[in-house]
Short mmCIF file of C-alpha atoms in Angstrom, two decimals:
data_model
loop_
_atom_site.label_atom_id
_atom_site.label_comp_id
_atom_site.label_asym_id
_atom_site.label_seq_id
_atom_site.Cartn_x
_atom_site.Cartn_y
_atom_site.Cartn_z
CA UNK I 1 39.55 60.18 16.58
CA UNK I 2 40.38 60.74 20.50
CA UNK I 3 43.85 59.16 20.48
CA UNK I 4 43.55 58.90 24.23
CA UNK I 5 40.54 56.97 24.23
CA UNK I 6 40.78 55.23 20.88
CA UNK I 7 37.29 56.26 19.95
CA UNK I 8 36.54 58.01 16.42
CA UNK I 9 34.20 60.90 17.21
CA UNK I 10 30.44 61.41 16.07
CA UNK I 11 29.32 64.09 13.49
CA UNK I 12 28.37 67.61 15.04
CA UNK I 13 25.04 69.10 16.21
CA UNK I 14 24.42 70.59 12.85
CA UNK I 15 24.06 67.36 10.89
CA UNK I 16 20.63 67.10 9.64
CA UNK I 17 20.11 70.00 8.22
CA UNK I 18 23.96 69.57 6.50
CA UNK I 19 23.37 66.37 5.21
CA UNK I 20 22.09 66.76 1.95
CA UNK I 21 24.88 64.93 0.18
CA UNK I 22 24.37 61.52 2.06
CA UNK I 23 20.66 61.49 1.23
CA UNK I 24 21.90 61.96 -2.77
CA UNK I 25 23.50 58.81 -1.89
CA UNK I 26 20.92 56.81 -0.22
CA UNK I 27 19.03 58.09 -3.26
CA UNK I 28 20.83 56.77 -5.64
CA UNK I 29 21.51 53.25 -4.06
CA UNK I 30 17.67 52.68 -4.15
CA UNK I 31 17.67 50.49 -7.50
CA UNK I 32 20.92 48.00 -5.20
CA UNK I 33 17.99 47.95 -1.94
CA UNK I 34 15.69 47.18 -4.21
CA UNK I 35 17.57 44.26 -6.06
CA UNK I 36 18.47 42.80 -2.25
CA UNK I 37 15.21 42.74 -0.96
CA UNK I 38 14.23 41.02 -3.73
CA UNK I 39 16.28 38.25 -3.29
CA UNK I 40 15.79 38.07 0.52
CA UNK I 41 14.47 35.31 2.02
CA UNK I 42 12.06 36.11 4.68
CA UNK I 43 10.92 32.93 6.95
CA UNK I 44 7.02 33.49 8.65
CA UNK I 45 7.24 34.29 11.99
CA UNK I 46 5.58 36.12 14.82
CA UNK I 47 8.60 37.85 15.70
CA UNK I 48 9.48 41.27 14.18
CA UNK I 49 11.77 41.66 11.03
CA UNK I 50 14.75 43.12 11.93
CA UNK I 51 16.92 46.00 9.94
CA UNK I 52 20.01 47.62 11.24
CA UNK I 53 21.41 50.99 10.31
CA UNK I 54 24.75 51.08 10.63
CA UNK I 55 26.19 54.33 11.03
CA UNK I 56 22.86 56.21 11.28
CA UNK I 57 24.52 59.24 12.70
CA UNK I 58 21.42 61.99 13.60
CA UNK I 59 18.81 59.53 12.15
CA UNK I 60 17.47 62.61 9.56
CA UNK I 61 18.98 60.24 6.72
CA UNK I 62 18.88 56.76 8.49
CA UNK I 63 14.99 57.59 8.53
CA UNK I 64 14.79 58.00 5.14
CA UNK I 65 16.18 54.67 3.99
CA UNK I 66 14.99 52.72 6.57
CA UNK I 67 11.61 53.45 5.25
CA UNK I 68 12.42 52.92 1.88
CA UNK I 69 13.46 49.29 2.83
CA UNK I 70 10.73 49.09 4.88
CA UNK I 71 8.33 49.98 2.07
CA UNK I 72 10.17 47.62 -0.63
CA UNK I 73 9.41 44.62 1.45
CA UNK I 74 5.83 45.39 2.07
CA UNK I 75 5.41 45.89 -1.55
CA UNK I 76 7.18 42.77 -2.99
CA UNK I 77 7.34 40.26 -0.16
CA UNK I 78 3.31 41.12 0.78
CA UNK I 79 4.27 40.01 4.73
CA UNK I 80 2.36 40.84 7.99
CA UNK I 81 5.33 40.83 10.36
CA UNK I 82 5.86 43.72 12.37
CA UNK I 83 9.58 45.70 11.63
CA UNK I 84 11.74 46.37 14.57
CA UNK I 85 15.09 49.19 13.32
CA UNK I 86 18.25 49.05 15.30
CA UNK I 87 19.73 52.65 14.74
CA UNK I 88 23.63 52.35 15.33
CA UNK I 89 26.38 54.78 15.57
CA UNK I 90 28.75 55.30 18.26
CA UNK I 91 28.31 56.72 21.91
CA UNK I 92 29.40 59.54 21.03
CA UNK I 93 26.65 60.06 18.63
CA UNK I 94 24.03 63.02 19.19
CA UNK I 95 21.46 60.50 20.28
CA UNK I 96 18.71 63.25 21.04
CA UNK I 97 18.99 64.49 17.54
CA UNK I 98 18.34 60.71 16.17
CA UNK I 99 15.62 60.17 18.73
CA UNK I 100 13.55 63.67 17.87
CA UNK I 101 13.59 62.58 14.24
CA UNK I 102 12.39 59.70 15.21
CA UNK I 103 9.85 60.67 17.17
CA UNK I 104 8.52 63.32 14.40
CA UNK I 105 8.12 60.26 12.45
CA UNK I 106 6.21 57.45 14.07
CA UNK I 107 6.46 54.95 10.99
CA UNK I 108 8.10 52.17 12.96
CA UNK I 109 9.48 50.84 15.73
CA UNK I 110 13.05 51.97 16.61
CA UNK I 111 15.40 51.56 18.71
CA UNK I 112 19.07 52.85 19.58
CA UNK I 113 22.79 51.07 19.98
CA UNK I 114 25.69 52.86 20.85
CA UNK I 115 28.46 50.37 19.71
CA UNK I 116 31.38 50.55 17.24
CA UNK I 117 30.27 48.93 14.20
CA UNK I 118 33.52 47.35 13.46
CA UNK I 119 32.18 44.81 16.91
CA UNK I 120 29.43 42.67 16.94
CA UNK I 121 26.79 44.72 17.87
CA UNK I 122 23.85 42.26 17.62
CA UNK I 123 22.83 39.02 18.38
CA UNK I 124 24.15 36.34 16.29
CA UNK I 125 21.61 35.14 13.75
CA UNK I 126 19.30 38.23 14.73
CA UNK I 127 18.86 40.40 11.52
CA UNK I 128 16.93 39.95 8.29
CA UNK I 129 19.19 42.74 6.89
CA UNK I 130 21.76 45.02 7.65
CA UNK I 131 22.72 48.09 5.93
CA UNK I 132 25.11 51.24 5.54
CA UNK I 133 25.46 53.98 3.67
CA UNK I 134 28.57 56.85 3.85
CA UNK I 135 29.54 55.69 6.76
CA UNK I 136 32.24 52.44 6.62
CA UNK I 137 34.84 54.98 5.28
CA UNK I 138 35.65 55.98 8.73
CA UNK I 139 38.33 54.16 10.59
CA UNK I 140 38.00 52.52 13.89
CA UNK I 141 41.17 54.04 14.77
CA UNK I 142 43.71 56.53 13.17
CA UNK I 143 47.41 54.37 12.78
CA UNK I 144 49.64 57.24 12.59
CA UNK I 145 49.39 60.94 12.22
CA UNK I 146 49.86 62.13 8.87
CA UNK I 147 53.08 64.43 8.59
CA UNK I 148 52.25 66.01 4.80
CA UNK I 149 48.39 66.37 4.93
CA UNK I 150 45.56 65.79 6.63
CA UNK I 151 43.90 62.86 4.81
CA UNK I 152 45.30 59.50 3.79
CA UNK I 153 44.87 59.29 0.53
CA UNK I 154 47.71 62.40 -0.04
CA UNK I 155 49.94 60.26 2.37
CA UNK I 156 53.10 58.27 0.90
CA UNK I 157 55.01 55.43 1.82
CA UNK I 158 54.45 53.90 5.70
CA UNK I 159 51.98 56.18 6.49
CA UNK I 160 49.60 55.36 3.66
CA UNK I 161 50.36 51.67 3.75
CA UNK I 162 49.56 52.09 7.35
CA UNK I 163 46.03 53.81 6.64
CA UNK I 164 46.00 50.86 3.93
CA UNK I 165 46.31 48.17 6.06
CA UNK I 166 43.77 49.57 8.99
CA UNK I 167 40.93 50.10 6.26
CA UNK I 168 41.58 46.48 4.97
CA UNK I 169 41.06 44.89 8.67
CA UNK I 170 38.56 47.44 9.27
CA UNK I 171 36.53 45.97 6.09
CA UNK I 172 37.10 42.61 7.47
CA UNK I 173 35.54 43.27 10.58
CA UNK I 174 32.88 45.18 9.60
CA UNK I 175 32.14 42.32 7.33
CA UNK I 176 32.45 39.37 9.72
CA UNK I 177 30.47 41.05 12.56
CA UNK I 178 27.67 41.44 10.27
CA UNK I 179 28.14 37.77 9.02
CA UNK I 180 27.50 36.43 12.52
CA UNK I 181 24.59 38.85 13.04
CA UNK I 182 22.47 38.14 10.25
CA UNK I 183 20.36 35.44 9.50
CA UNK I 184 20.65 32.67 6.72
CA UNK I 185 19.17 34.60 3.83
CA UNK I 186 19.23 37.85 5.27
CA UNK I 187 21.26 40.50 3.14
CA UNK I 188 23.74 43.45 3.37
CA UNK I 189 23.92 46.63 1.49
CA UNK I 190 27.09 48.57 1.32
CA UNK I 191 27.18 51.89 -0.27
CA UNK I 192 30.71 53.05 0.65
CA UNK I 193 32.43 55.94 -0.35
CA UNK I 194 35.65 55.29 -2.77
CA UNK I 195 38.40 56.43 -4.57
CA UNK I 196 39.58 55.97 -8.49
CA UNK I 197 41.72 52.98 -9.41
CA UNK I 198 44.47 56.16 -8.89
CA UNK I 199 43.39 56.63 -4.88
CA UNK I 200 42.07 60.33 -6.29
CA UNK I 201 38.34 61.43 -5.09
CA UNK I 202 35.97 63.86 -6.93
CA UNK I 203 36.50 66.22 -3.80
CA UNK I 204 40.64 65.82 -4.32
CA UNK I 205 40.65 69.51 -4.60
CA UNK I 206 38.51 70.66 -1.42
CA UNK I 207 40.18 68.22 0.70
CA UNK I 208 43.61 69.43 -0.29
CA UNK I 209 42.16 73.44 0.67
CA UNK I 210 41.09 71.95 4.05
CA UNK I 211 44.75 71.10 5.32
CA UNK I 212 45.91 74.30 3.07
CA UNK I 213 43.21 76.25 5.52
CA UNK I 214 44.91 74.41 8.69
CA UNK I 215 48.47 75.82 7.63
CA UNK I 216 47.01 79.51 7.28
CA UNK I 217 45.59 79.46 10.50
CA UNK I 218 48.16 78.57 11.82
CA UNK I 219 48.31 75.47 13.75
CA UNK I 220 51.31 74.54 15.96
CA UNK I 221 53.25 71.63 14.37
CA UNK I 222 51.61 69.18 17.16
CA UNK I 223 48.63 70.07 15.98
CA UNK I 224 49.13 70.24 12.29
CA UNK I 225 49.65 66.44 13.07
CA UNK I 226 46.96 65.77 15.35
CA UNK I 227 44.83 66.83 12.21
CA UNK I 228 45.04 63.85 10.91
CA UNK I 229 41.26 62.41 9.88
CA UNK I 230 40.16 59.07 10.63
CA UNK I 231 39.16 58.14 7.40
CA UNK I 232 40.19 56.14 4.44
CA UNK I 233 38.47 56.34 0.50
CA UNK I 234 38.95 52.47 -0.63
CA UNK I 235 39.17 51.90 -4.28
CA UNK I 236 36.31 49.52 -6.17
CA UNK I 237 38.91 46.27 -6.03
CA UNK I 238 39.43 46.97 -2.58
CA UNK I 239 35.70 46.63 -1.43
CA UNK I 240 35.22 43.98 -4.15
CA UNK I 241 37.20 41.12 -2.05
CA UNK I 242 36.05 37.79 -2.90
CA UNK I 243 37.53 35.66 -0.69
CA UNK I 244 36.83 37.68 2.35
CA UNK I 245 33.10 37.41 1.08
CA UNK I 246 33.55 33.51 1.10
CA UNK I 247 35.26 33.46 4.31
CA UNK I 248 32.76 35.82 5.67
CA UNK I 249 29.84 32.86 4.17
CA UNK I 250 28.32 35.99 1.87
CA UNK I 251 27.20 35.83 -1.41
CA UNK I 252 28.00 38.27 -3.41
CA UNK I 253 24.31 39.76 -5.27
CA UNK I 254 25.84 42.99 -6.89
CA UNK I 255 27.92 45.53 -7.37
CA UNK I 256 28.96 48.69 -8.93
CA UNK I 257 30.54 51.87 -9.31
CA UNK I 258 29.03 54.90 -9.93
CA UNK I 259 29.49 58.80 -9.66
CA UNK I 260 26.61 60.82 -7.48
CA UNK I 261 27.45 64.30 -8.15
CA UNK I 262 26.91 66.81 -5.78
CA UNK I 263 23.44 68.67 -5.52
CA UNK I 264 24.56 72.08 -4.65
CA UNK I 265 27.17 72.13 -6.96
CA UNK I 266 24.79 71.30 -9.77
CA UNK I 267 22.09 73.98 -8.51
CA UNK I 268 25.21 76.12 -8.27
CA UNK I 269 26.63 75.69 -12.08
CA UNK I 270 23.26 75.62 -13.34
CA UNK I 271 22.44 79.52 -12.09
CA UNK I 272 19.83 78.07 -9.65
CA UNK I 273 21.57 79.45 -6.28
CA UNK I 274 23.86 82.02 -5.98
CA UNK I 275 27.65 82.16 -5.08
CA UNK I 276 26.76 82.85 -1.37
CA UNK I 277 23.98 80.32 -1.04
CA UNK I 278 26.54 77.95 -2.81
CA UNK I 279 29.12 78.68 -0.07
CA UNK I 280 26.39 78.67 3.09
CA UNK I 281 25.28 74.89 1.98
CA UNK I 282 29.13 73.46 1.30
CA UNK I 283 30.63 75.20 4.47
CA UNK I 284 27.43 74.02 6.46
CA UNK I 285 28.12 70.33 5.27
CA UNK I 286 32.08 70.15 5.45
CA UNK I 287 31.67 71.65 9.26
CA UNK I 288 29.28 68.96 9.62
CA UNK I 289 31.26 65.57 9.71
CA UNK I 290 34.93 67.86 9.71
CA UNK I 291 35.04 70.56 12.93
CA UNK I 292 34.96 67.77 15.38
CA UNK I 293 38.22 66.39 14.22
CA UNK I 294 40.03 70.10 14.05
CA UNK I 295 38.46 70.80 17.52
CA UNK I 296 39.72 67.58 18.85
CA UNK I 297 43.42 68.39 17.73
CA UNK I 298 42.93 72.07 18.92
CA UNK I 299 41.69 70.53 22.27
CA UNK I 300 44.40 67.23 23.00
CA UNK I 301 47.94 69.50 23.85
CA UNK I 302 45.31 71.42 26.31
CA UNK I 303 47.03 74.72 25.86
CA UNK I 304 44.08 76.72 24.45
CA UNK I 305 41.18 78.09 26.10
CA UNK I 306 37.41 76.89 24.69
CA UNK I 307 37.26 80.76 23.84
CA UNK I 308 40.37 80.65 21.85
CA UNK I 309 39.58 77.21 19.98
CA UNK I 310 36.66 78.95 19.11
CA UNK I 311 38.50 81.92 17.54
CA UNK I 312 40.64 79.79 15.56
CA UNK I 313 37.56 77.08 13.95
CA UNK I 314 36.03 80.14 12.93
CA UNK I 315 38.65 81.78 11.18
CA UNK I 316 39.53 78.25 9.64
CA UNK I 317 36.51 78.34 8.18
CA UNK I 318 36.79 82.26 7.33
CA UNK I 319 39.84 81.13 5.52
CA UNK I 320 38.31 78.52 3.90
CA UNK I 321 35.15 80.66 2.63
CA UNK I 322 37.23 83.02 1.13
CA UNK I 323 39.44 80.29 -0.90
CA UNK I 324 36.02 78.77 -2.24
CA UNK I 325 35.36 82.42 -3.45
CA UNK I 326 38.42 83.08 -5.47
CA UNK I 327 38.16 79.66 -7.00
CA UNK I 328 34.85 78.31 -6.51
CA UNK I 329 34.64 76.34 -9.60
CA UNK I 330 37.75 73.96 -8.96
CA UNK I 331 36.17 72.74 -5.42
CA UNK I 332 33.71 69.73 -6.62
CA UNK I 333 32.07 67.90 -4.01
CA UNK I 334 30.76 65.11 -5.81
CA UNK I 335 31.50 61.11 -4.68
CA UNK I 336 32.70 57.98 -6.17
CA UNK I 337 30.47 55.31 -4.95
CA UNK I 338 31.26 51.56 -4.19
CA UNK I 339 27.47 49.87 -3.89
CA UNK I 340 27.53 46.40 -2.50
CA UNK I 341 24.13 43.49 -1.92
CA UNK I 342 25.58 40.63 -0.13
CA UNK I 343 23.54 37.42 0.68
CA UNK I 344 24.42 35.54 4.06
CA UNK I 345 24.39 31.74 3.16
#
């Protein structure tokens, strides 16, 4: 997050092609898109059926599912109407990256909007559906540096009843904005990743190496705080909140919890990569969604050059490689997985 501008920062150029985990994801929340289309109601009309990503980051992914919706409904529902997809994600988004993917794939109509999804984004009563995947675990603002660690769900006392409290209005807004935007008998579905009724993740180890990594570099103590990420796991009961559903006029369809285990870390235990191909995929995809946040802190006391910041992400990440060699089989990437289909009434 820029803490001078309030704004939570977009993933990095290399996002695409580092994204393989997300697509397991999408993946695996086909059987929950397939259960909410089928209880969609779609009313005849010459306009276009509309479907929001939100959170569509370099559109690689967003692509992906937004066809397999699109596909689902053609199959089942057996409508002519036209589809019109509203890719979101924030300004700060690598928008050229989402539109070139786009443009490689001329399936549908698309178009882009660079708002925080935690607003209204849309016209009211404007979508058939709205969906997210991996993304609703970021926070629309970070409440407090983090004195022990660098993620939330290590933090104790005010600091993690302060993360607490901003992922539970978060979810409220999230929810409510896409309440007003969707249309009576349009749906939502949530695949957001969680935490164990304990607050641990599958990836409790390699998160705990990345703010080890930050110590070794070493940071200054300003910015061993300012590495604080934006993010928050919620646990099943928190996502499964009835009475904000009522009060948000949503039905709730389904839900679940489930494990997607990581597909590099299979390959990688089964013998079907090596060691170093292992490292080159999970480096590739933590630097993905993580170096932004490292730079940022790096970047906010303004007392090192680019060329310096530089120097330091990459031996962060030196640092990091070589404690994934030594103990490669303790860092599990895999995700627990809230999976949501809400009905608007």
């Amino acid at each position: 997050m820029d803490t001078k501008s309030g704004t939570i920062l977009g993933m990095t150029g290399s996002y695409n092609s580092n994204s393989v985990p997300q697509l397991n994801v999408i993946q695996s929340s086909i059987p929950f898109i397939q259960k909410a289309i089928d209880v969609l109601d779609i009313v005849p009309s010459f306009f276009p059926i509309m479907i929001a990503d939100f959170g569509s980051s370099h559109g690689a992914n967003s692509n992906y599912a937004m066809k397999i919706i699109i596909n689902y409904i053609k199959q089942i529902k057996q409508t002519n109407q036209s589809f019109l997809i509203i890719h979101n994600d924030l300004p700060t988004n690598d928008w050229i990256s989402l539109f070139d993917s786009l443009n490689e794939d001329k399936t549908y109509f698309g178009l882009a909007n660079g708002r925080s999804f935690y607003e209204q984004c849309l016209p009211t009563n404007s979508l058939t559906i709205a969906y997210s995947s991996m993304s609703i675990h970021w926070l629309s603002r970070k409440p407090c540096n983090l004195s022990n660690h660098c993620l939330p769900r290590f933090a104790q006392g005010a600091e993690l009843i302060a993360f607490k409290t901003q992922a539970a209005n978060d979810y409220a807004q999230f929810l409510e904005n896409r309440s007003r935007e969707l249309m009576r008998g349009g749906v939502l579905i949530l695949t957001i990743l969680s935490a164990d009724k304990e607050g641990k993740t599958l990836a409790h180890n390699v998160n705990n190496h990345l703010y080890k990594c930050a110590q070794l570099i070493p940071l200054n103590e300003q910015e061993l705080l300012d590495y604080t990420i934006p993010l928050y796991h919620r646990t099943y009961e928190e996502c499964l909140n009835e009475e904000l559903f009522k009060r948000c006029s949503l039905q709730l369809i389904e839900s679940d919890f489930h494990i997607v285990e990581s597909k590099f870390d299979q390959e990688f235990q089964q013998g079907k990569i090596t060691l170093e191909e292992f490292l080159q995929m999970h480096i590739g995809y933590q630097r993905s969604w993580g170096e932004s946040i490292l730079r940022q802190a790096l970047e906010m006391n303004e007392k090192r050059s680019k060329e310096e910041i530089d120097q330091v992400l990459d031996r962060f990440w030196s640092i990091y490689k070589d404690g994934m060699k030594e103990n490669s089989k303790e860092y599990k990437t895999g995700y627990y997985q809230t999976y949501l289909v809400l009905k608007k009434l």
